[in-house]
C-alpha cells in the first residue's frame, strides 16, 4: 500500500526523506470509532516500503463531535512520531503491512 502523492508534504528525518499526509475529511473510522481524531500517513519518499499510520490524539475538525479547539499537526510533531515509530520497529524501506501507532500522552504506542 502507498499513500497518494496529491496533498503530501515532504520532511527529512535523520537524513531520510519521507512524505506525509493528513486526511482532509474525517473517514468513517475517524468519525465514529476513533473519537474523530486526525490520522497521519507516512512513507519513505525514495524507497516505497511499509506505510506508517499514526492515530493522533488531535481532534479532527469535522469529526463526530465538532470542536473549535484545533491543535494542528506540525512537521516537528510528525518528525518526532516518525522517530518513535522507528524505535518501535517500523522499517520504512522494507515492504510489509501497514505499521499502526497511536499517540497517547505525546508518545507513540504500537497497535497490533
PDB file of C-alpha atoms in Angstrom, residues 31 35-36 59-70:
ATOM      1  CA  UNK A  31     -15.581   9.992  12.868  1.00  0.00           C
ATOM      2  CA  UNK A  35     -13.491   9.680  18.565  1.00  0.00           C
ATOM      3  CA  UNK A  36     -12.899  11.820  15.481  1.00  0.00           C
ATOM      4  CA  UNK A  59      -9.427  16.076  17.256  1.00  0.00           C
ATOM      5  CA  UNK A  60     -10.481  16.233  13.607  1.00  0.00           C
ATOM      6  CA  UNK A  61     -12.374  19.485  12.958  1.00  0.00           C
ATOM      7  CA  UNK A  62     -15.017  17.533  11.002  1.00  0.00           C
ATOM      8  CA  UNK A  63     -15.251  14.674  13.493  1.00  0.00           C
ATOM      9  CA  UNK A  64     -18.314  13.321  15.273  1.00  0.00           C
ATOM     10  CA  UNK A  65     -18.022  15.980  17.955  1.00  0.00           C
ATOM     11  CA  UNK A  66     -17.186  19.238  16.180  1.00  0.00           C
ATOM     12  CA  UNK A  67     -14.605  21.250  18.071  1.00  0.00           C
ATOM     13  CA  UNK A  68     -13.358  24.804  17.980  1.00  0.00           C
ATOM     14  CA  UNK A  69     -10.100  23.734  19.649  1.00  0.00           C
ATOM     15  CA  UNK A  70      -7.998  22.647  16.712  1.00  0.00           C
TER      16      UNK A  70
END
